[in-house]
Amino acid sequence: MVVSYNMRFKDKVILITGGTRGIGRAITEAFLREEGLPIVLYNSAENEAKKLREKGVFTIKCDVGNRDEVKKSKEVVEKEFGRVDVIVNNAGIMVLMPFEEFDDEKYNKMIKINLNGAIYTTYEFLPLLKLSKNGAIVNIASNAGIGTAAEGTTFYAITKAGIIILTRRLAFELGKYGIRVNAVAPGWVETDMTLSGKNQEDAEKLRELFRNKTVLKTTGKPEDIANIVLFLSSDEARYITGQVIVADGGRIDNLTHSL
């Protein structure tokens, strides 16, 4: 369930990368419910983008790992909206790869989308964000970027650790413009990506596996992350910057906190 405060984002321009599916979709729809003006950058989910457009969401096809495409998207947004109030760097992929099976192509693809995508988007749209009275950036990291025991996630974790460092560095560098920069580090969340290729029985086994890894004995929903993004983007978080909020149900097998 997304917690709504009705009009916190009325007429605010919200840029969301990877906002057509999973966590990104939940974030997009949450801002829409609060009367924000979501702009979604997407790369391949054309059908989902069409559904969002029917709801009034402005969408731009863009590979965030390609700086030229991000720059062109910025020009479109500048022409149509004139400014950006919030940037949510959500686009990302996870390719499982044991360290001893290192593959350049797979690694570079994750770096390109997960890390470079956030850098390119923030850099190119920063001039528009500076025009906002209360600019905010929320990066979607992962508890893997802090310390995960999950097998095959070493290189994915490296990209998300980069997002965490980027968050903290930008908080220092952009504070002089009144721009707050924070991150959310989700644990396992039920999305089309995490349940990809699973039938109903296998999906339930996976849920049970991750439920048992948390002290709350539950799994995350996209809306859980959307709620945190809304808070960090709002004026209610005006005194918060440079922080990483871990939302993983209290994982007992990770180094994300002291549990």
Tab-separated table of N, CA and C in Angstrom, residues 85-199:
chain	number	residue	atom	x	y	z
A	85	ASP	N	11.958	19.084	-10.639
A	85	ASP	CA	11.970	19.273	-9.185
A	85	ASP	C	12.560	18.081	-8.444
A	86	VAL	N	12.401	16.898	-8.999
A	86	VAL	CA	12.905	15.672	-8.365
A	86	VAL	C	13.466	14.751	-9.446
A	87	ILE	N	14.614	14.139	-9.166
A	87	ILE	CA	15.171	13.100	-10.035
A	87	ILE	C	15.214	11.795	-9.243
A	88	VAL	N	14.615	10.751	-9.790
A	88	VAL	CA	14.693	9.423	-9.173
A	88	VAL	C	15.472	8.525	-10.126
A	89	ASN	N	16.688	8.196	-9.744
A	89	ASN	CA	17.535	7.307	-10.547
A	89	ASN	C	17.230	5.865	-10.161
A	90	ASN	N	16.316	5.266	-10.905
A	90	ASN	CA	15.843	3.925	-10.574
A	90	ASN	C	16.314	2.854	-11.553
A	91	ALA	N	16.586	3.228	-12.804
A	91	ALA	CA	16.911	2.228	-13.834
A	91	ALA	C	18.068	1.337	-13.397
A	92	GLY	N	17.903	0.046	-13.587
A	92	GLY	CA	18.974	-0.872	-13.197
A	92	GLY	C	18.689	-2.295	-13.643
A	93	ILE	N	19.742	-3.078	-13.730
A	93	ILE	CA	19.614	-4.494	-14.061
A	93	ILE	C	20.505	-5.294	-13.115
A	94	MET	N	20.164	-6.559	-12.947
A	94	MET	CA	21.011	-7.441	-12.136
A	94	MET	C	21.318	-8.692	-12.949
A	95	VAL	N	22.595	-8.952	-13.154
A	95	VAL	CA	23.046	-10.169	-13.828
A	95	VAL	C	23.848	-10.977	-12.821
A	96	LEU	N	23.357	-12.155	-12.476
A	96	LEU	CA	24.066	-13.005	-11.524
A	96	LEU	C	25.329	-13.552	-12.169
A	97	MET	N	26.446	-13.410	-11.454
A	97	MET	CA	27.724	-13.822	-12.030
A	97	MET	C	28.728	-14.102	-10.905
A	98	PRO	N	29.021	-15.373	-10.626
A	98	PRO	CA	30.041	-15.692	-9.621
A	98	PRO	C	31.373	-15.040	-9.979
A	99	PHE	N	32.151	-14.679	-8.997
A	99	PHE	CA	33.406	-13.976	-9.248
A	99	PHE	C	34.317	-14.765	-10.184
A	100	GLU	N	34.345	-16.082	-10.008
A	100	GLU	CA	35.240	-16.907	-10.827
A	100	GLU	C	34.726	-17.118	-12.250
A	101	GLU	N	33.553	-16.562	-12.537
A	101	GLU	CA	32.999	-16.628	-13.892
A	101	GLU	C	32.860	-15.226	-14.478
A	102	PHE	N	33.766	-14.344	-14.083
A	102	PHE	CA	33.718	-12.948	-14.524
A	102	PHE	C	33.615	-12.838	-16.041
A	103	ASP	N	32.688	-11.980	-16.474
A	103	ASP	CA	32.465	-11.756	-17.903
A	103	ASP	C	32.416	-10.248	-18.139
A	104	ASP	N	33.336	-9.745	-18.970
A	104	ASP	CA	33.425	-8.310	-19.229
A	104	ASP	C	32.116	-7.728	-19.731
A	105	GLU	N	31.509	-8.406	-20.666
A	105	GLU	CA	30.303	-7.872	-21.300
A	105	GLU	C	29.170	-7.704	-20.294
A	106	LYS	N	28.950	-8.722	-19.473
A	106	LYS	CA	27.888	-8.655	-18.469
A	106	LYS	C	28.181	-7.579	-17.423
A	107	TYR	N	29.441	-7.525	-16.993
A	107	TYR	CA	29.836	-6.534	-15.990
A	107	TYR	C	29.662	-5.119	-16.529
A	108	ASN	N	30.152	-4.882	-17.736
A	108	ASN	CA	30.080	-3.549	-18.320
A	108	ASN	C	28.641	-3.113	-18.570
A	109	LYS	N	27.764	-4.063	-18.857
A	109	LYS	CA	26.352	-3.729	-19.056
A	109	LYS	C	25.735	-3.231	-17.760
A	110	MET	N	26.082	-3.881	-16.643
A	110	MET	CA	25.571	-3.423	-15.346
A	110	MET	C	26.144	-2.065	-14.975
A	111	ILE	N	27.435	-1.874	-15.216
A	111	ILE	CA	28.063	-0.576	-14.938
A	111	ILE	C	27.392	0.515	-15.771
A	112	LYS	N	27.163	0.213	-17.030
A	112	LYS	CA	26.586	1.182	-17.961
A	112	LYS	C	25.215	1.660	-17.496
A	113	ILE	N	24.354	0.737	-17.117
A	113	ILE	CA	22.986	1.100	-16.747
A	113	ILE	C	22.881	1.522	-15.284
A	114	ASN	N	23.416	0.698	-14.391
A	114	ASN	CA	23.223	0.932	-12.962
A	114	ASN	C	23.955	2.168	-12.452
A	115	LEU	N	25.198	2.339	-12.874
A	115	LEU	CA	26.011	3.430	-12.337
A	115	LEU	C	26.133	4.605	-13.304
A	116	ASN	N	26.591	4.318	-14.521
A	116	ASN	CA	26.735	5.410	-15.486
A	116	ASN	C	25.391	6.076	-15.779
A	117	GLY	N	24.324	5.273	-15.806
A	117	GLY	CA	23.002	5.830	-16.070
A	117	GLY	C	22.613	6.891	-15.048
A	118	ALA	N	22.914	6.627	-13.783
A	118	ALA	CA	22.606	7.599	-12.731
A	118	ALA	C	23.482	8.839	-12.857
A	119	ILE	N	24.749	8.635	-13.209
A	119	ILE	CA	25.662	9.763	-13.374
A	119	ILE	C	25.234	10.639	-14.552
A	120	TYR	N	24.990	10.021	-15.706
A	120	TYR	CA	24.593	10.780	-16.892
A	120	TYR	C	23.289	11.550	-16.654
A	121	THR	N	22.303	10.863	-16.062
A	121	THR	CA	21.010	11.498	-15.845
A	121	THR	C	21.131	12.691	-14.908
A	122	THR	N	21.832	12.498	-13.808
A	122	THR	CA	21.991	13.589	-12.848
A	122	THR	C	22.763	14.750	-13.461
A	123	TYR	N	23.846	14.438	-14.144
A	123	TYR	CA	24.682	15.489	-14.732
A	123	TYR	C	23.926	16.303	-15.776
A	124	GLU	N	23.256	15.632	-16.702
A	124	GLU	CA	22.588	16.329	-17.794
A	124	GLU	C	21.363	17.112	-17.321
A	125	PHE	N	20.643	16.591	-16.339
A	125	PHE	CA	19.433	17.261	-15.871
A	125	PHE	C	19.687	18.240	-14.728
A	126	LEU	N	20.904	18.297	-14.228
A	126	LEU	CA	21.214	19.170	-13.101
A	126	LEU	C	20.851	20.635	-13.358
A	127	PRO	N	21.126	21.197	-14.541
A	127	PRO	CA	20.740	22.599	-14.773
A	127	PRO	C	19.239	22.837	-14.586
A	128	LEU	N	18.408	21.849	-14.940
A	128	LEU	CA	16.964	21.989	-14.759
A	128	LEU	C	16.577	21.814	-13.301
A	129	LEU	N	17.307	20.958	-12.575
A	129	LEU	CA	17.025	20.738	-11.152
A	129	LEU	C	17.390	21.971	-10.331
A	130	LYS	N	18.411	22.671	-10.749
A	130	LYS	CA	18.819	23.893	-10.045
A	130	LYS	C	17.738	24.966	-10.082
A	131	LEU	N	16.832	24.872	-11.044
A	131	LEU	CA	15.758	25.852	-11.169
A	131	LEU	C	14.638	25.609	-10.162
A	132	SER	N	14.662	24.457	-9.510
A	132	SER	CA	13.646	24.127	-8.513
A	132	SER	C	13.969	24.813	-7.191
A	133	LYS	N	12.915	25.165	-6.448
A	133	LYS	CA	13.127	25.784	-5.138
A	133	LYS	C	13.578	24.765	-4.102
A	134	ASN	N	13.128	23.537	-4.264
A	134	ASN	CA	13.453	22.478	-3.286
A	134	ASN	C	13.827	21.209	-4.035
A	135	GLY	N	14.936	21.239	-4.751
A	135	GLY	CA	15.334	20.094	-5.556
A	135	GLY	C	15.733	18.892	-4.728
A	136	ALA	N	15.437	17.712	-5.258
A	136	ALA	CA	15.804	16.484	-4.549
A	136	ALA	C	16.182	15.405	-5.559
A	137	ILE	N	17.147	14.597	-5.155
A	137	ILE	CA	17.548	13.423	-5.930
A	137	ILE	C	17.404	12.211	-5.027
A	138	VAL	N	16.767	11.164	-5.533
A	138	VAL	CA	16.685	9.899	-4.797
A	138	VAL	C	17.235	8.806	-5.699
A	139	ASN	N	18.272	8.154	-5.245
A	139	ASN	CA	18.892	7.063	-5.999
A	139	ASN	C	18.429	5.719	-5.438
A	140	ILE	N	18.106	4.801	-6.326
A	140	ILE	CA	17.745	3.450	-5.871
A	140	ILE	C	18.998	2.591	-5.901
A	141	ALA	N	19.505	2.294	-4.715
A	141	ALA	CA	20.697	1.464	-4.567
A	141	ALA	C	20.244	0.024	-4.300
A	142	SER	N	20.851	-0.635	-3.358
A	142	SER	CA	20.465	-1.997	-2.978
A	142	SER	C	21.189	-2.338	-1.685
A	143	ASN	N	20.574	-3.207	-0.874
A	143	ASN	CA	21.309	-3.648	0.309
A	143	ASN	C	22.559	-4.424	-0.096
A	144	ALA	N	22.601	-4.895	-1.350
A	144	ALA	CA	23.805	-5.569	-1.842
A	144	ALA	C	24.999	-4.628	-1.863
A	145	GLY	N	24.742	-3.329	-2.048
A	145	GLY	CA	25.821	-2.358	-2.093
A	145	GLY	C	26.442	-2.081	-0.747
A	146	ILE	N	25.807	-2.585	0.322
A	146	ILE	CA	26.340	-2.418	1.673
A	146	ILE	C	26.982	-3.705	2.147
A	147	GLY	N	26.360	-4.822	1.831
A	147	GLY	CA	26.941	-6.107	2.205
A	147	GLY	C	25.944	-7.217	2.076
A	148	THR	N	26.083	-8.036	1.051
A	148	THR	CA	25.127	-9.113	0.827
A	148	THR	C	25.813	-10.476	0.823
A	149	ALA	N	25.061	-11.473	1.279
A	149	ALA	CA	25.576	-12.833	1.269
A	149	ALA	C	25.094	-13.605	0.042
A	150	ALA	N	24.250	-12.973	-0.774
A	150	ALA	CA	23.667	-13.669	-1.922
A	150	ALA	C	24.741	-14.057	-2.938
A	151	GLU	N	24.709	-15.297	-3.361
A	151	GLU	CA	25.711	-15.788	-4.297
A	151	GLU	C	25.545	-15.146	-5.676
A	152	GLY	N	26.666	-14.897	-6.326
A	152	GLY	CA	26.651	-14.394	-7.690
A	152	GLY	C	26.370	-12.911	-7.836
A	153	THR	N	26.328	-12.176	-6.725
A	153	THR	CA	25.955	-10.759	-6.800
A	153	THR	C	27.141	-9.809	-6.578
A	154	THR	N	28.359	-10.323	-6.586
A	154	THR	CA	29.528	-9.479	-6.326
A	154	THR	C	29.586	-8.270	-7.251
A	155	PHE	N	29.430	-8.480	-8.534
A	155	PHE	CA	29.611	-7.386	-9.487
A	155	PHE	C	28.393	-6.459	-9.508
A	156	TYR	N	27.223	-7.017	-9.304
A	156	TYR	CA	26.033	-6.186	-9.121
A	156	TYR	C	26.208	-5.304	-7.887
A	157	ALA	N	26.709	-5.909	-6.810
A	157	ALA	CA	26.922	-5.163	-5.572
A	157	ALA	C	27.905	-4.012	-5.775
A	158	ILE	N	28.906	-4.220	-6.597
A	158	ILE	CA	29.873	-3.157	-6.876
A	158	ILE	C	29.174	-1.953	-7.512
A	159	THR	N	28.268	-2.212	-8.449
A	159	THR	CA	27.565	-1.086	-9.095
A	159	THR	C	26.697	-0.341	-8.091
A	160	LYS	N	26.072	-1.070	-7.174
A	160	LYS	CA	25.196	-0.422	-6.206
A	160	LYS	C	25.990	0.268	-5.090
A	161	ALA	N	27.167	-0.251	-4.777
A	161	ALA	CA	28.049	0.457	-3.843
A	161	ALA	C	28.465	1.788	-4.461
A	162	GLY	N	28.672	1.786	-5.775
A	162	GLY	CA	28.990	3.028	-6.478
A	162	GLY	C	27.862	4.034	-6.358
A	163	ILE	N	26.612	3.570	-6.419
A	163	ILE	CA	25.458	4.453	-6.273
A	163	ILE	C	25.440	5.078	-4.879
A	164	ILE	N	25.792	4.305	-3.882
A	164	ILE	CA	25.809	4.822	-2.508
A	164	ILE	C	26.873	5.901	-2.350
A	165	ILE	N	28.066	5.662	-2.881
A	165	ILE	CA	29.119	6.673	-2.820
A	165	ILE	C	28.716	7.911	-3.619
A	166	LEU	N	28.105	7.707	-4.788
A	166	LEU	CA	27.633	8.828	-5.593
A	166	LEU	C	26.628	9.660	-4.799
A	167	THR	N	25.737	9.005	-4.097
A	167	THR	CA	24.735	9.696	-3.283
A	167	THR	C	25.394	10.597	-2.254
A	168	ARG	N	26.364	10.062	-1.535
A	168	ARG	CA	27.006	10.837	-0.475
A	168	ARG	C	27.852	11.975	-1.028
A	169	ARG	N	28.544	11.729	-2.129
A	169	ARG	CA	29.362	12.781	-2.728
A	169	ARG	C	28.488	13.908	-3.284
A	170	LEU	N	27.391	13.551	-3.941
A	170	LEU	CA	26.517	14.584	-4.490
A	170	LEU	C	25.841	15.387	-3.390
A	171	ALA	N	25.576	14.750	-2.255
A	171	ALA	CA	25.004	15.494	-1.130
A	171	ALA	C	25.951	16.614	-0.708
A	172	PHE	N	27.256	16.330	-0.681
A	172	PHE	CA	28.245	17.361	-0.365
A	172	PHE	C	28.294	18.431	-1.450
A	173	GLU	N	28.325	18.005	-2.704
A	173	GLU	CA	28.568	18.936	-3.797
A	173	GLU	C	27.353	19.780	-4.182
A	174	LEU	N	26.162	19.259	-3.992
A	174	LEU	CA	24.978	19.963	-4.456
A	174	LEU	C	24.194	20.658	-3.354
A	175	GLY	N	24.626	20.486	-2.118
A	175	GLY	CA	23.948	21.138	-1.001
A	175	GLY	C	23.904	22.658	-1.140
A	176	LYS	N	24.920	23.232	-1.751
A	176	LYS	CA	24.978	24.702	-1.917
A	176	LYS	C	23.856	25.226	-2.810
A	177	TYR	N	23.233	24.328	-3.581
A	177	TYR	CA	22.099	24.716	-4.420
A	177	TYR	C	20.762	24.390	-3.749
A	178	GLY	N	20.826	23.920	-2.522
A	178	GLY	CA	19.609	23.525	-1.825
A	178	GLY	C	19.061	22.194	-2.286
A	179	ILE	N	19.895	21.416	-2.974
A	179	ILE	CA	19.467	20.111	-3.492
A	179	ILE	C	19.843	19.017	-2.501
A	180	ARG	N	18.854	18.243	-2.101
A	180	ARG	CA	19.083	17.118	-1.204
A	180	ARG	C	19.289	15.850	-2.019
A	181	VAL	N	20.193	14.984	-1.566
A	181	VAL	CA	20.491	13.745	-2.288
A	181	VAL	C	20.492	12.588	-1.301
A	182	ASN	N	19.597	11.645	-1.509
A	182	ASN	CA	19.494	10.476	-0.641
A	182	ASN	C	19.303	9.219	-1.478
A	183	ALA	N	19.371	8.070	-0.815
A	183	ALA	CA	19.209	6.799	-1.524
A	183	ALA	C	18.353	5.845	-0.713
A	184	VAL	N	17.741	4.917	-1.431
A	184	VAL	CA	17.025	3.805	-0.812
A	184	VAL	C	17.743	2.528	-1.215
A	185	ALA	N	18.002	1.663	-0.255
A	185	ALA	CA	18.677	0.394	-0.526
A	185	ALA	C	17.712	-0.751	-0.222
A	186	PRO	N	16.954	-1.191	-1.230
A	186	PRO	CA	15.981	-2.260	-0.991
A	186	PRO	C	16.666	-3.622	-0.806
A	187	GLY	N	15.985	-4.465	-0.063
A	187	GLY	CA	16.339	-5.874	-0.054
A	187	GLY	C	15.584	-6.553	-1.180
A	188	TRP	N	15.207	-7.830	-0.963
A	188	TRP	CA	14.496	-8.545	-2.027
A	188	TRP	C	13.072	-8.029	-2.122
A	189	VAL	N	12.692	-7.591	-3.318
A	189	VAL	CA	11.354	-7.049	-3.567
A	189	VAL	C	10.709	-7.857	-4.680
A	190	GLU	N	9.440	-8.156	-4.528
A	190	GLU	CA	8.706	-8.922	-5.540
A	190	GLU	C	8.417	-8.054	-6.756
A	191	THR	N	9.130	-8.300	-7.836
A	191	THR	CA	8.893	-7.575	-9.085
A	191	THR	C	8.935	-8.559	-10.244
A	192	ASP	N	8.617	-8.071	-11.445
A	192	ASP	CA	8.686	-8.950	-12.607
A	192	ASP	C	10.121	-9.393	-12.873
A	193	MET	N	11.112	-8.578	-12.434
A	193	MET	CA	12.503	-8.953	-12.628
A	193	MET	C	12.906	-10.072	-11.665
A	194	THR	N	12.556	-9.932	-10.390
A	194	THR	CA	12.983	-10.927	-9.409
A	194	THR	C	12.216	-12.240	-9.538
A	195	LEU	N	11.017	-12.185	-10.146
A	195	LEU	CA	10.222	-13.401	-10.328
A	195	LEU	C	10.239	-13.889	-11.772
A	196	SER	N	11.110	-13.321	-12.576
A	196	SER	CA	11.177	-13.662	-13.994
A	196	SER	C	11.429	-15.157	-14.212
A	197	GLY	N	10.622	-15.767	-15.061
A	197	GLY	CA	10.809	-17.174	-15.411
A	197	GLY	C	10.306	-18.156	-14.377
A	198	LYS	N	9.689	-17.679	-13.305
A	198	LYS	CA	9.222	-18.566	-12.240
A	198	LYS	C	7.732	-18.872	-12.420
A	199	ASN	N	7.367	-20.160	-12.270
A	199	ASN	CA	5.951	-20.489	-12.231
A	199	ASN	C	5.433	-20.197	-10.823
